[in-house]
JSON list of C-alpha atoms in Angstrom, two decimals:
[
{"chain": "A", "resi": 1, "resn": "UNK", "atom": "CA", "xyz": [-35.86, -28.28, -5.81]},
{"chain": "A", "resi": 2, "resn": "UNK", "atom": "CA", "xyz": [-33.34, -30.22, -4.63]},
{"chain": "A", "resi": 3, "resn": "UNK", "atom": "CA", "xyz": [-31.22, -32.36, -6.59]},
{"chain": "A", "resi": 4, "resn": "UNK", "atom": "CA", "xyz": [-27.97, -34.59, -5.42]},
{"chain": "A", "resi": 5, "resn": "UNK", "atom": "CA", "xyz": [-24.93, -36.25, -7.15]},
{"chain": "A", "resi": 6, "resn": "UNK", "atom": "CA", "xyz": [-22.56, -38.91, -5.61]},
{"chain": "A", "resi": 7, "resn": "UNK", "atom": "CA", "xyz": [-19.47, -38.32, -6.67]},
{"chain": "A", "resi": 8, "resn": "UNK", "atom": "CA", "xyz": [-16.10, -40.54, -5.88]},
{"chain": "A", "resi": 9, "resn": "UNK", "atom": "CA", "xyz": [-12.67, -39.23, -4.15]},
{"chain": "A", "resi": 10, "resn": "UNK", "atom": "CA", "xyz": [-9.87, -41.07, -6.64]},
{"chain": "A", "resi": 11, "resn": "UNK", "atom": "CA", "xyz": [-7.24, -38.48, -5.93]},
{"chain": "A", "resi": 12, "resn": "UNK", "atom": "CA", "xyz": [-4.50, -40.09, -3.46]},
{"chain": "A", "resi": 13, "resn": "UNK", "atom": "CA", "xyz": [-4.63, -36.76, -1.22]},
{"chain": "A", "resi": 14, "resn": "UNK", "atom": "CA", "xyz": [-7.94, -37.32, -0.78]},
{"chain": "A", "resi": 15, "resn": "UNK", "atom": "CA", "xyz": [-10.48, -34.30, -0.69]},
{"chain": "A", "resi": 16, "resn": "UNK", "atom": "CA", "xyz": [-8.10, -32.07, 0.96]},
{"chain": "A", "resi": 17, "resn": "UNK", "atom": "CA", "xyz": [-7.44, -28.31, 1.45]},
{"chain": "A", "resi": 18, "resn": "UNK", "atom": "CA", "xyz": [-7.14, -26.87, -1.99]},
{"chain": "A", "resi": 19, "resn": "UNK", "atom": "CA", "xyz": [-9.79, -28.35, -3.51]},
{"chain": "A", "resi": 20, "resn": "UNK", "atom": "CA", "xyz": [-11.96, -27.55, -0.41]},
{"chain": "A", "resi": 21, "resn": "UNK", "atom": "CA", "xyz": [-11.22, -24.38, -0.89]},
{"chain": "A", "resi": 22, "resn": "UNK", "atom": "CA", "xyz": [-11.70, -24.47, -4.69]},
{"chain": "A", "resi": 23, "resn": "UNK", "atom": "CA", "xyz": [-15.43, -25.79, -3.86]},
{"chain": "A", "resi": 24, "resn": "UNK", "atom": "CA", "xyz": [-16.26, -23.33, -1.12]},
{"chain": "A", "resi": 25, "resn": "UNK", "atom": "CA", "xyz": [-15.16, -20.45, -3.72]},
{"chain": "A", "resi": 26, "resn": "UNK", "atom": "CA", "xyz": [-17.38, -22.31, -6.59]},
{"chain": "A", "resi": 27, "resn": "UNK", "atom": "CA", "xyz": [-20.46, -22.95, -4.19]},
{"chain": "A", "resi": 28, "resn": "UNK", "atom": "CA", "xyz": [-20.62, -19.03, -3.12]},
{"chain": "A", "resi": 29, "resn": "UNK", "atom": "CA", "xyz": [-20.90, -17.88, -6.92]},
{"chain": "A", "resi": 30, "resn": "UNK", "atom": "CA", "xyz": [-24.22, -19.44, -6.32]},
{"chain": "A", "resi": 31, "resn": "UNK", "atom": "CA", "xyz": [-27.77, -18.11, -4.59]},
{"chain": "A", "resi": 32, "resn": "UNK", "atom": "CA", "xyz": [-28.38, -22.09, -3.95]},
{"chain": "A", "resi": 33, "resn": "UNK", "atom": "CA", "xyz": [-27.97, -23.84, -0.66]},
{"chain": "A", "resi": 34, "resn": "UNK", "atom": "CA", "xyz": [-25.30, -26.70, -0.67]},
{"chain": "A", "resi": 35, "resn": "UNK", "atom": "CA", "xyz": [-24.33, -29.28, 1.40]},
{"chain": "A", "resi": 36, "resn": "UNK", "atom": "CA", "xyz": [-21.86, -32.09, 1.37]},
{"chain": "A", "resi": 37, "resn": "UNK", "atom": "CA", "xyz": [-22.53, -35.41, 2.78]},
{"chain": "A", "resi": 38, "resn": "UNK", "atom": "CA", "xyz": [-19.86, -38.58, 3.66]},
{"chain": "A", "resi": 39, "resn": "UNK", "atom": "CA", "xyz": [-22.59, -41.18, 4.07]},
{"chain": "A", "resi": 40, "resn": "UNK", "atom": "CA", "xyz": [-23.45, -42.43, 7.48]},
{"chain": "A", "resi": 41, "resn": "UNK", "atom": "CA", "xyz": [-21.96, -38.95, 8.50]},
{"chain": "A", "resi": 42, "resn": "UNK", "atom": "CA", "xyz": [-23.92, -36.01, 8.76]},
{"chain": "A", "resi": 43, "resn": "UNK", "atom": "CA", "xyz": [-24.49, -33.12, 6.22]},
{"chain": "A", "resi": 44, "resn": "UNK", "atom": "CA", "xyz": [-22.03, -30.46, 6.32]},
{"chain": "A", "resi": 45, "resn": "UNK", "atom": "CA", "xyz": [-22.31, -26.59, 4.78]},
{"chain": "A", "resi": 46, "resn": "UNK", "atom": "CA", "xyz": [-20.66, -27.23, 1.36]},
{"chain": "A", "resi": 47, "resn": "UNK", "atom": "CA", "xyz": [-20.37, -23.34, 1.61]},
{"chain": "A", "resi": 48, "resn": "UNK", "atom": "CA", "xyz": [-17.52, -23.12, 4.67]},
{"chain": "A", "resi": 49, "resn": "UNK", "atom": "CA", "xyz": [-14.15, -24.57, 4.70]},
{"chain": "A", "resi": 50, "resn": "UNK", "atom": "CA", "xyz": [-14.29, -25.49, 8.78]},
{"chain": "A", "resi": 51, "resn": "UNK", "atom": "CA", "xyz": [-17.84, -27.72, 7.31]},
{"chain": "A", "resi": 52, "resn": "UNK", "atom": "CA", "xyz": [-15.74, -29.41, 4.79]},
{"chain": "A", "resi": 53, "resn": "UNK", "atom": "CA", "xyz": [-12.67, -29.55, 6.96]},
{"chain": "A", "resi": 54, "resn": "UNK", "atom": "CA", "xyz": [-14.41, -32.08, 8.87]},
{"chain": "A", "resi": 55, "resn": "UNK", "atom": "CA", "xyz": [-15.50, -34.13, 6.27]},
{"chain": "A", "resi": 56, "resn": "UNK", "atom": "CA", "xyz": [-12.68, -36.39, 6.24]},
{"chain": "A", "resi": 57, "resn": "UNK", "atom": "CA", "xyz": [-13.09, -37.77, 3.25]},
{"chain": "A", "resi": 58, "resn": "UNK", "atom": "CA", "xyz": [-9.54, -39.98, 1.97]},
{"chain": "A", "resi": 59, "resn": "UNK", "atom": "CA", "xyz": [-9.03, -41.84, -1.68]},
{"chain": "A", "resi": 60, "resn": "UNK", "atom": "CA", "xyz": [-11.87, -44.27, -2.11]},
{"chain": "A", "resi": 61, "resn": "UNK", "atom": "CA", "xyz": [-14.75, -42.29, -0.51]},
{"chain": "A", "resi": 62, "resn": "UNK", "atom": "CA", "xyz": [-17.85, -40.94, -1.86]},
{"chain": "A", "resi": 63, "resn": "UNK", "atom": "CA", "xyz": [-19.47, -37.70, -0.83]},
{"chain": "A", "resi": 64, "resn": "UNK", "atom": "CA", "xyz": [-23.20, -36.81, -1.76]},
{"chain": "A", "resi": 65, "resn": "UNK", "atom": "CA", "xyz": [-23.32, -33.05, -2.99]},
{"chain": "A", "resi": 66, "resn": "UNK", "atom": "CA", "xyz": [-26.77, -31.66, -2.36]},
{"chain": "A", "resi": 67, "resn": "UNK", "atom": "CA", "xyz": [-27.89, -28.53, -3.80]},
{"chain": "A", "resi": 68, "resn": "UNK", "atom": "CA", "xyz": [-31.35, -26.80, -3.09]},
{"chain": "A", "resi": 69, "resn": "UNK", "atom": "CA", "xyz": [-32.61, -23.43, -4.35]},
{"chain": "A", "resi": 70, "resn": "UNK", "atom": "CA", "xyz": [-31.87, -21.61, -7.77]},
{"chain": "A", "resi": 71, "resn": "UNK", "atom": "CA", "xyz": [-29.70, -22.50, -10.64]},
{"chain": "A", "resi": 72, "resn": "UNK", "atom": "CA", "xyz": [-29.29, -25.83, -8.87]},
{"chain": "A", "resi": 73, "resn": "UNK", "atom": "CA", "xyz": [-28.28, -27.52, -11.58]},
{"chain": "A", "resi": 74, "resn": "UNK", "atom": "CA", "xyz": [-25.45, -25.00, -12.97]},
{"chain": "A", "resi": 75, "resn": "UNK", "atom": "CA", "xyz": [-24.35, -25.23, -9.82]},
{"chain": "A", "resi": 76, "resn": "UNK", "atom": "CA", "xyz": [-23.90, -29.02, -9.27]},
{"chain": "A", "resi": 77, "resn": "UNK", "atom": "CA", "xyz": [-22.39, -29.49, -12.67]},
{"chain": "A", "resi": 78, "resn": "UNK", "atom": "CA", "xyz": [-19.80, -26.78, -11.61]},
{"chain": "A", "resi": 79, "resn": "UNK", "atom": "CA", "xyz": [-18.77, -28.44, -8.65]},
{"chain": "A", "resi": 80, "resn": "UNK", "atom": "CA", "xyz": [-19.05, -32.24, -9.79]},
{"chain": "A", "resi": 81, "resn": "UNK", "atom": "CA", "xyz": [-16.53, -31.08, -12.43]},
{"chain": "A", "resi": 82, "resn": "UNK", "atom": "CA", "xyz": [-13.57, -30.00, -9.87]},
{"chain": "A", "resi": 83, "resn": "UNK", "atom": "CA", "xyz": [-14.03, -34.37, -8.72]},
{"chain": "A", "resi": 84, "resn": "UNK", "atom": "CA", "xyz": [-14.37, -35.20, -12.40]},
{"chain": "A", "resi": 85, "resn": "UNK", "atom": "CA", "xyz": [-10.88, -33.31, -12.72]},
{"chain": "A", "resi": 86, "resn": "UNK", "atom": "CA", "xyz": [-9.16, -35.00, -10.28]},
{"chain": "A", "resi": 87, "resn": "UNK", "atom": "CA", "xyz": [-8.74, -31.53, -8.48]},
{"chain": "A", "resi": 88, "resn": "UNK", "atom": "CA", "xyz": [-6.49, -30.46, -11.32]},
{"chain": "A", "resi": 89, "resn": "UNK", "atom": "CA", "xyz": [-3.46, -32.40, -10.15]},
{"chain": "A", "resi": 90, "resn": "UNK", "atom": "CA", "xyz": [-1.90, -34.89, -12.23]},
{"chain": "A", "resi": 91, "resn": "UNK", "atom": "CA", "xyz": [-2.17, -38.92, -11.21]},
{"chain": "A", "resi": 92, "resn": "UNK", "atom": "CA", "xyz": [0.66, -39.37, -9.08]},
{"chain": "A", "resi": 93, "resn": "UNK", "atom": "CA", "xyz": [2.16, -42.00, -11.17]},
{"chain": "A", "resi": 94, "resn": "UNK", "atom": "CA", "xyz": [2.94, -39.55, -13.86]},
{"chain": "A", "resi": 95, "resn": "UNK", "atom": "CA", "xyz": [4.88, -37.11, -11.10]},
{"chain": "B", "resi": 1, "resn": "UNK", "atom": "CA", "xyz": [-8.11, -37.46, 15.08]},
{"chain": "B", "resi": 2, "resn": "UNK", "atom": "CA", "xyz": [-8.39, -35.18, 18.92]},
{"chain": "B", "resi": 3, "resn": "UNK", "atom": "CA", "xyz": [-5.92, -32.05, 17.97]},
{"chain": "B", "resi": 4, "resn": "UNK", "atom": "CA", "xyz": [-4.63, -33.18, 21.55]},
{"chain": "B", "resi": 5, "resn": "UNK", "atom": "CA", "xyz": [-3.26, -35.97, 19.75]},
{"chain": "B", "resi": 6, "resn": "UNK", "atom": "CA", "xyz": [-0.66, -34.03, 16.82]},
{"chain": "B", "resi": 7, "resn": "UNK", "atom": "CA", "xyz": [-0.41, -30.67, 18.43]},
{"chain": "B", "resi": 8, "resn": "UNK", "atom": "CA", "xyz": [2.99, -30.62, 20.28]},
{"chain": "B", "resi": 9, "resn": "UNK", "atom": "CA", "xyz": [2.47, -28.88, 23.73]},
{"chain": "B", "resi": 10, "resn": "UNK", "atom": "CA", "xyz": [5.93, -27.19, 24.09]},
{"chain": "B", "resi": 11, "resn": "UNK", "atom": "CA", "xyz": [5.19, -25.68, 20.67]},
{"chain": "B", "resi": 12, "resn": "UNK", "atom": "CA", "xyz": [2.52, -23.64, 21.24]},
{"chain": "B", "resi": 13, "resn": "UNK", "atom": "CA", "xyz": [2.76, -19.58, 21.10]},
{"chain": "B", "resi": 14, "resn": "UNK", "atom": "CA", "xyz": [0.12, -17.25, 22.79]},
{"chain": "B", "resi": 15, "resn": "UNK", "atom": "CA", "xyz": [1.75, -14.39, 21.43]},
{"chain": "B", "resi": 16, "resn": "UNK", "atom": "CA", "xyz": [3.20, -14.45, 18.27]},
{"chain": "B", "resi": 17, "resn": "UNK", "atom": "CA", "xyz": [6.34, -12.41, 17.78]},
{"chain": "B", "resi": 18, "resn": "UNK", "atom": "CA", "xyz": [6.50, -11.81, 13.90]},
{"chain": "B", "resi": 19, "resn": "UNK", "atom": "CA", "xyz": [3.80, -9.86, 12.20]},
{"chain": "B", "resi": 20, "resn": "UNK", "atom": "CA", "xyz": [4.42, -10.75, 8.64]},
{"chain": "B", "resi": 21, "resn": "UNK", "atom": "CA", "xyz": [3.26, -14.49, 7.05]},
{"chain": "B", "resi": 22, "resn": "UNK", "atom": "CA", "xyz": [6.15, -15.53, 6.01]},
{"chain": "B", "resi": 23, "resn": "UNK", "atom": "CA", "xyz": [7.83, -14.69, 9.07]},
{"chain": "B", "resi": 24, "resn": "UNK", "atom": "CA", "xyz": [5.11, -16.19, 11.01]},
{"chain": "B", "resi": 25, "resn": "UNK", "atom": "CA", "xyz": [5.27, -19.35, 9.81]},
{"chain": "B", "resi": 26, "resn": "UNK", "atom": "CA", "xyz": [9.23, -19.34, 10.25]},
{"chain": "B", "resi": 27, "resn": "UNK", "atom": "CA", "xyz": [8.48, -18.73, 13.86]},
{"chain": "B", "resi": 28, "resn": "UNK", "atom": "CA", "xyz": [6.09, -21.72, 14.12]},
{"chain": "B", "resi": 29, "resn": "UNK", "atom": "CA", "xyz": [8.70, -23.76, 12.32]},
{"chain": "B", "resi": 30, "resn": "UNK", "atom": "CA", "xyz": [11.15, -22.56, 15.06]},
{"chain": "B", "resi": 31, "resn": "UNK", "atom": "CA", "xyz": [9.05, -23.47, 17.77]},
{"chain": "B", "resi": 32, "resn": "UNK", "atom": "CA", "xyz": [8.66, -27.02, 16.80]},
{"chain": "B", "resi": 33, "resn": "UNK", "atom": "CA", "xyz": [12.70, -27.69, 16.59]},
{"chain": "B", "resi": 34, "resn": "UNK", "atom": "CA", "xyz": [12.86, -25.97, 19.86]},
{"chain": "B", "resi": 35, "resn": "UNK", "atom": "CA", "xyz": [10.16, -28.61, 21.42]},
{"chain": "B", "resi": 36, "resn": "UNK", "atom": "CA", "xyz": [12.79, -31.20, 19.34]},
{"chain": "B", "resi": 37, "resn": "UNK", "atom": "CA", "xyz": [11.53, -31.88, 15.75]},
{"chain": "B", "resi": 38, "resn": "UNK", "atom": "CA", "xyz": [13.18, -31.35, 12.70]},
{"chain": "B", "resi": 39, "resn": "UNK", "atom": "CA", "xyz": [16.99, -31.56, 12.47]},
{"chain": "B", "resi": 40, "resn": "UNK", "atom": "CA", "xyz": [19.26, -28.47, 11.52]},
{"chain": "B", "resi": 41, "resn": "UNK", "atom": "CA", "xyz": [18.73, -27.94, 7.85]},
{"chain": "B", "resi": 42, "resn": "UNK", "atom": "CA", "xyz": [15.07, -29.53, 8.42]},
{"chain": "B", "resi": 43, "resn": "UNK", "atom": "CA", "xyz": [13.58, -27.04, 9.11]},
{"chain": "B", "resi": 44, "resn": "UNK", "atom": "CA", "xyz": [14.20, -24.50, 6.70]},
{"chain": "B", "resi": 45, "resn": "UNK", "atom": "CA", "xyz": [13.64, -26.79, 4.33]},
{"chain": "B", "resi": 46, "resn": "UNK", "atom": "CA", "xyz": [9.88, -27.38, 6.57]},
{"chain": "B", "resi": 47, "resn": "UNK", "atom": "CA", "xyz": [9.22, -23.65, 6.18]},
{"chain": "B", "resi": 48, "resn": "UNK", "atom": "CA", "xyz": [10.02, -23.53, 2.24]},
{"chain": "B", "resi": 49, "resn": "UNK", "atom": "CA", "xyz": [7.75, -26.21, 1.64]},
{"chain": "B", "resi": 50, "resn": "UNK", "atom": "CA", "xyz": [5.10, -24.53, 3.38]},
{"chain": "B", "resi": 51, "resn": "UNK", "atom": "CA", "xyz": [5.83, -21.36, 1.56]},
{"chain": "B", "resi": 52, "resn": "UNK", "atom": "CA", "xyz": [5.24, -23.24, -1.71]},
{"chain": "B", "resi": 53, "resn": "UNK", "atom": "CA", "xyz": [2.04, -24.62, -0.49]},
{"chain": "B", "resi": 54, "resn": "UNK", "atom": "CA", "xyz": [0.69, -21.12, 0.12]},
{"chain": "B", "resi": 55, "resn": "UNK", "atom": "CA", "xyz": [1.21, -20.12, -3.38]},
{"chain": "B", "resi": 56, "resn": "UNK", "atom": "CA", "xyz": [-0.84, -22.57, -4.50]},
{"chain": "B", "resi": 57, "resn": "UNK", "atom": "CA", "xyz": [-3.93, -20.89, -2.45]},
{"chain": "B", "resi": 58, "resn": "UNK", "atom": "CA", "xyz": [-3.34, -19.28, 1.24]},
{"chain": "B", "resi": 59, "resn": "UNK", "atom": "CA", "xyz": [-4.24, -21.61, 3.55]},
{"chain": "B", "resi": 60, "resn": "UNK", "atom": "CA", "xyz": [-5.59, -18.84, 5.54]},
{"chain": "B", "resi": 61, "resn": "UNK", "atom": "CA", "xyz": [-9.69, -20.09, 5.98]},
{"chain": "B", "resi": 62, "resn": "UNK", "atom": "CA", "xyz": [-11.32, -16.76, 6.83]},
{"chain": "B", "resi": 63, "resn": "UNK", "atom": "CA", "xyz": [-12.90, -15.45, 9.95]},
{"chain": "B", "resi": 64, "resn": "UNK", "atom": "CA", "xyz": [-8.97, -15.03, 11.55]},
{"chain": "B", "resi": 65, "resn": "UNK", "atom": "CA", "xyz": [-7.94, -18.41, 10.53]},
{"chain": "B", "resi": 66, "resn": "UNK", "atom": "CA", "xyz": [-5.19, -20.22, 9.13]},
{"chain": "B", "resi": 67, "resn": "UNK", "atom": "CA", "xyz": [-4.29, -23.75, 8.82]},
{"chain": "B", "resi": 68, "resn": "UNK", "atom": "CA", "xyz": [-0.60, -23.76, 7.10]},
{"chain": "B", "resi": 69, "resn": "UNK", "atom": "CA", "xyz": [0.93, -27.00, 6.59]},
{"chain": "B", "resi": 70, "resn": "UNK", "atom": "CA", "xyz": [2.86, -29.23, 4.62]},
{"chain": "B", "resi": 71, "resn": "UNK", "atom": "CA", "xyz": [4.13, -32.70, 3.97]},
{"chain": "B", "resi": 72, "resn": "UNK", "atom": "CA", "xyz": [7.86, -33.47, 5.13]},
{"chain": "B", "resi": 73, "resn": "UNK", "atom": "CA", "xyz": [9.92, -36.31, 5.18]},
{"chain": "B", "resi": 74, "resn": "UNK", "atom": "CA", "xyz": [12.11, -35.30, 8.60]},
{"chain": "B", "resi": 75, "resn": "UNK", "atom": "CA", "xyz": [8.81, -36.56, 10.86]},
{"chain": "B", "resi": 76, "resn": "UNK", "atom": "CA", "xyz": [7.55, -39.70, 11.62]},
{"chain": "B", "resi": 77, "resn": "UNK", "atom": "CA", "xyz": [3.93, -39.18, 12.42]},
{"chain": "B", "resi": 78, "resn": "UNK", "atom": "CA", "xyz": [1.71, -35.89, 11.71]},
{"chain": "B", "resi": 79, "resn": "UNK", "atom": "CA", "xyz": [3.01, -33.51, 14.58]},
{"chain": "B", "resi": 80, "resn": "UNK", "atom": "CA", "xyz": [1.57, -29.82, 14.72]},
{"chain": "B", "resi": 81, "resn": "UNK", "atom": "CA", "xyz": [1.74, -26.25, 16.47]},
{"chain": "B", "resi": 82, "resn": "UNK", "atom": "CA", "xyz": [-1.23, -23.40, 17.14]},
{"chain": "B", "resi": 83, "resn": "UNK", "atom": "CA", "xyz": [-0.16, -19.87, 17.85]},
{"chain": "B", "resi": 84, "resn": "UNK", "atom": "CA", "xyz": [-1.66, -16.88, 18.09]},
{"chain": "B", "resi": 85, "resn": "UNK", "atom": "CA", "xyz": [-1.12, -13.30, 17.38]},
{"chain": "B", "resi": 86, "resn": "UNK", "atom": "CA", "xyz": [-2.86, -11.53, 19.17]},
{"chain": "B", "resi": 87, "resn": "UNK", "atom": "CA", "xyz": [-2.88, -8.10, 16.74]},
{"chain": "B", "resi": 88, "resn": "UNK", "atom": "CA", "xyz": [-3.10, -10.48, 13.28]},
{"chain": "B", "resi": 89, "resn": "UNK", "atom": "CA", "xyz": [-1.71, -11.40, 10.50]},
{"chain": "B", "resi": 90, "resn": "UNK", "atom": "CA", "xyz": [-2.19, -10.25, 6.75]},
{"chain": "B", "resi": 91, "resn": "UNK", "atom": "CA", "xyz": [-2.26, -13.97, 5.46]},
{"chain": "B", "resi": 92, "resn": "UNK", "atom": "CA", "xyz": [-3.83, -13.33, 2.14]},
{"chain": "B", "resi": 93, "resn": "UNK", "atom": "CA", "xyz": [-7.42, -15.01, 3.40]},
{"chain": "B", "resi": 94, "resn": "UNK", "atom": "CA", "xyz": [-9.84, -15.63, 1.74]},
{"chain": "B", "resi": 95, "resn": "UNK", "atom": "CA", "xyz": [-11.89, -12.97, 3.39]},
{"chain": "B", "resi": 96, "resn": "UNK", "atom": "CA", "xyz": [-8.93, -10.95, 3.34]},
{"chain": "B", "resi": 97, "resn": "UNK", "atom": "CA", "xyz": [-8.98, -10.28, 6.85]},
{"chain": "B", "resi": 98, "resn": "UNK", "atom": "CA", "xyz": [-5.82, -10.57, 9.15]},
{"chain": "B", "resi": 99, "resn": "UNK", "atom": "CA", "xyz": [-5.32, -13.87, 11.10]},
{"chain": "B", "resi": 100, "resn": "UNK", "atom": "CA", "xyz": [-5.55, -14.14, 14.45]},
{"chain": "B", "resi": 101, "resn": "UNK", "atom": "CA", "xyz": [-5.35, -18.36, 15.00]},
{"chain": "B", "resi": 102, "resn": "UNK", "atom": "CA", "xyz": [-2.82, -20.54, 13.38]},
{"chain": "B", "resi": 103, "resn": "UNK", "atom": "CA", "xyz": [-3.01, -24.09, 13.10]},
{"chain": "B", "resi": 104, "resn": "UNK", "atom": "CA", "xyz": [0.00, -25.36, 11.79]},
{"chain": "B", "resi": 105, "resn": "UNK", "atom": "CA", "xyz": [0.44, -29.27, 10.36]},
{"chain": "B", "resi": 106, "resn": "UNK", "atom": "CA", "xyz": [3.48, -31.25, 9.37]},
{"chain": "B", "resi": 107, "resn": "UNK", "atom": "CA", "xyz": [2.77, -34.85, 8.22]},
{"chain": "B", "resi": 108, "resn": "UNK", "atom": "CA", "xyz": [4.76, -37.58, 7.13]},
{"chain": "B", "resi": 109, "resn": "UNK", "atom": "CA", "xyz": [5.12, -38.14, 3.10]},
{"chain": "B", "resi": 110, "resn": "UNK", "atom": "CA", "xyz": [2.41, -40.99, 1.54]},
{"chain": "B", "resi": 111, "resn": "UNK", "atom": "CA", "xyz": [0.35, -40.58, 5.18]},
{"chain": "B", "resi": 112, "resn": "UNK", "atom": "CA", "xyz": [-2.83, -38.24, 3.56]},
{"chain": "B", "resi": 113, "resn": "UNK", "atom": "CA", "xyz": [-5.49, -39.93, 5.46]},
{"chain": "B", "resi": 114, "resn": "UNK", "atom": "CA", "xyz": [-3.80, -38.96, 9.22]},
{"chain": "B", "resi": 115, "resn": "UNK", "atom": "CA", "xyz": [-3.67, -34.91, 7.69]},
{"chain": "B", "resi": 116, "resn": "UNK", "atom": "CA", "xyz": [-7.56, -35.56, 6.99]},
{"chain": "B", "resi": 117, "resn": "UNK", "atom": "CA", "xyz": [-8.41, -36.67, 9.89]},
{"chain": "B", "resi": 118, "resn": "UNK", "atom": "CA", "xyz": [-6.32, -34.25, 11.88]},
{"chain": "B", "resi": 119, "resn": "UNK", "atom": "CA", "xyz": [-8.35, -31.36, 9.63]},
{"chain": "B", "resi": 120, "resn": "UNK", "atom": "CA", "xyz": [-11.12, -33.16, 10.94]},
{"chain": "B", "resi": 121, "resn": "UNK", "atom": "CA", "xyz": [-10.39, -32.44, 14.59]},
{"chain": "B", "resi": 122, "resn": "UNK", "atom": "CA", "xyz": [-9.72, -28.78, 13.70]},
{"chain": "B", "resi": 123, "resn": "UNK", "atom": "CA", "xyz": [-12.90, -28.58, 12.60]},
{"chain": "B", "resi": 124, "resn": "UNK", "atom": "CA", "xyz": [-14.27, -30.06, 15.46]},
{"chain": "B", "resi": 125, "resn": "UNK", "atom": "CA", "xyz": [-12.90, -27.49, 18.06]},
{"chain": "B", "resi": 126, "resn": "UNK", "atom": "CA", "xyz": [-13.05, -24.11, 15.24]},
{"chain": "B", "resi": 127, "resn": "UNK", "atom": "CA", "xyz": [-16.76, -24.64, 14.62]},
{"chain": "B", "resi": 128, "resn": "UNK", "atom": "CA", "xyz": [-17.09, -23.16, 18.01]},
{"chain": "B", "resi": 129, "resn": "UNK", "atom": "CA", "xyz": [-17.44, -19.98, 17.84]},
{"chain": "B", "resi": 130, "resn": "UNK", "atom": "CA", "xyz": [-17.17, -19.56, 21.40]},
{"chain": "B", "resi": 131, "resn": "UNK", "atom": "CA", "xyz": [-13.84, -22.20, 21.86]},
{"chain": "B", "resi": 132, "resn": "UNK", "atom": "CA", "xyz": [-12.00, -19.40, 19.10]},
{"chain": "B", "resi": 133, "resn": "UNK", "atom": "CA", "xyz": [-12.95, -16.23, 20.92]},
{"chain": "B", "resi": 134, "resn": "UNK", "atom": "CA", "xyz": [-11.33, -17.67, 24.12]},
{"chain": "B", "resi": 135, "resn": "UNK", "atom": "CA", "xyz": [-8.29, -19.11, 22.21]},
{"chain": "B", "resi": 136, "resn": "UNK", "atom": "CA", "xyz": [-7.78, -15.74, 20.43]},
{"chain": "B", "resi": 137, "resn": "UNK", "atom": "CA", "xyz": [-7.75, -14.16, 24.94]},
{"chain": "B", "resi": 138, "resn": "UNK", "atom": "CA", "xyz": [-5.48, -16.52, 25.71]},
{"chain": "B", "resi": 139, "resn": "UNK", "atom": "CA", "xyz": [-2.43, -15.16, 26.84]},
{"chain": "B", "resi": 140, "resn": "UNK", "atom": "CA", "xyz": [-0.21, -18.35, 27.99]},
{"chain": "B", "resi": 141, "resn": "UNK", "atom": "CA", "xyz": [0.33, -21.37, 26.07]},
{"chain": "B", "resi": 142, "resn": "UNK", "atom": "CA", "xyz": [-0.82, -23.53, 29.21]},
{"chain": "B", "resi": 143, "resn": "UNK", "atom": "CA", "xyz": [-4.48, -21.73, 28.75]},
{"chain": "B", "resi": 144, "resn": "UNK", "atom": "CA", "xyz": [-4.38, -23.06, 25.11]},
{"chain": "B", "resi": 145, "resn": "UNK", "atom": "CA", "xyz": [-3.71, -26.31, 26.03]},
{"chain": "B", "resi": 146, "resn": "UNK", "atom": "CA", "xyz": [-6.45, -26.27, 28.42]},
{"chain": "B", "resi": 147, "resn": "UNK", "atom": "CA", "xyz": [-8.98, -24.84, 26.14]},
{"chain": "B", "resi": 148, "resn": "UNK", "atom": "CA", "xyz": [-8.03, -27.66, 23.52]},
{"chain": "B", "resi": 149, "resn": "UNK", "atom": "CA", "xyz": [-8.02, -30.47, 25.73]},
{"chain": "B", "resi": 150, "resn": "UNK", "atom": "CA", "xyz": [-11.07, -29.06, 27.80]},
{"chain": "B", "resi": 151, "resn": "UNK", "atom": "CA", "xyz": [-13.00, -28.87, 24.36]},
{"chain": "B", "resi": 152, "resn": "UNK", "atom": "CA", "xyz": [-12.03, -32.22, 23.45]},
{"chain": "B", "resi": 153, "resn": "UNK", "atom": "CA", "xyz": [-13.52, -33.56, 26.74]},
{"chain": "B", "resi": 154, "resn": "UNK", "atom": "CA", "xyz": [-16.54, -31.56, 26.56]},
{"chain": "B", "resi": 155, "resn": "UNK", "atom": "CA", "xyz": [-15.98, -29.62, 29.29]}
]
């Protein structure tokens, strides 16, 4: 089974290295395949930092997370949460 | 963004003298300072900013590679340095392995998109295992520069 969800990048720093590392760590906790696609570009391996580093997703862009295999729904929920929590960073305005 | 657009050629090191994480970061910043970036007191401030970022989570991404970075107001555009440690440096990397290839990025404040485009360029090069192997075997800054520019030309 393959499931996918689109997430919006609202963080002013874009999808940067610290949340990428959190994404890879989370993705690797699950036995399923994870890809991330910036619309119009090739999908990258969501379990690899080098893959995610190639995304170049600044604030205002969208990414499609696609999961295939066992525990897909659980994995998707955990990965989407990283974006919904704005990478656990405060909005710049309140700093 | 291509690596050759932001890597400062004069700040490439093929043989880092330092053997510990903090010293390696300091040595790479010093290479950039000698190449004409950051004024006196700024370079120690840059070192501190990079170390502060490393405390959040290591930029050692595994497979012997680290991308230490920070924002700093002393640069007007994104600048980068490359260094090779033939012996390897402990870097608290995700895979716990030592780091051999280091790409350092210093960005101006408030220009996050440039940083992301630089990371894309780094990723494009480092995804090529042969490129990384050649980089680790390079013995002079000139060889490293040639490897980067040849790779980007598709040679």
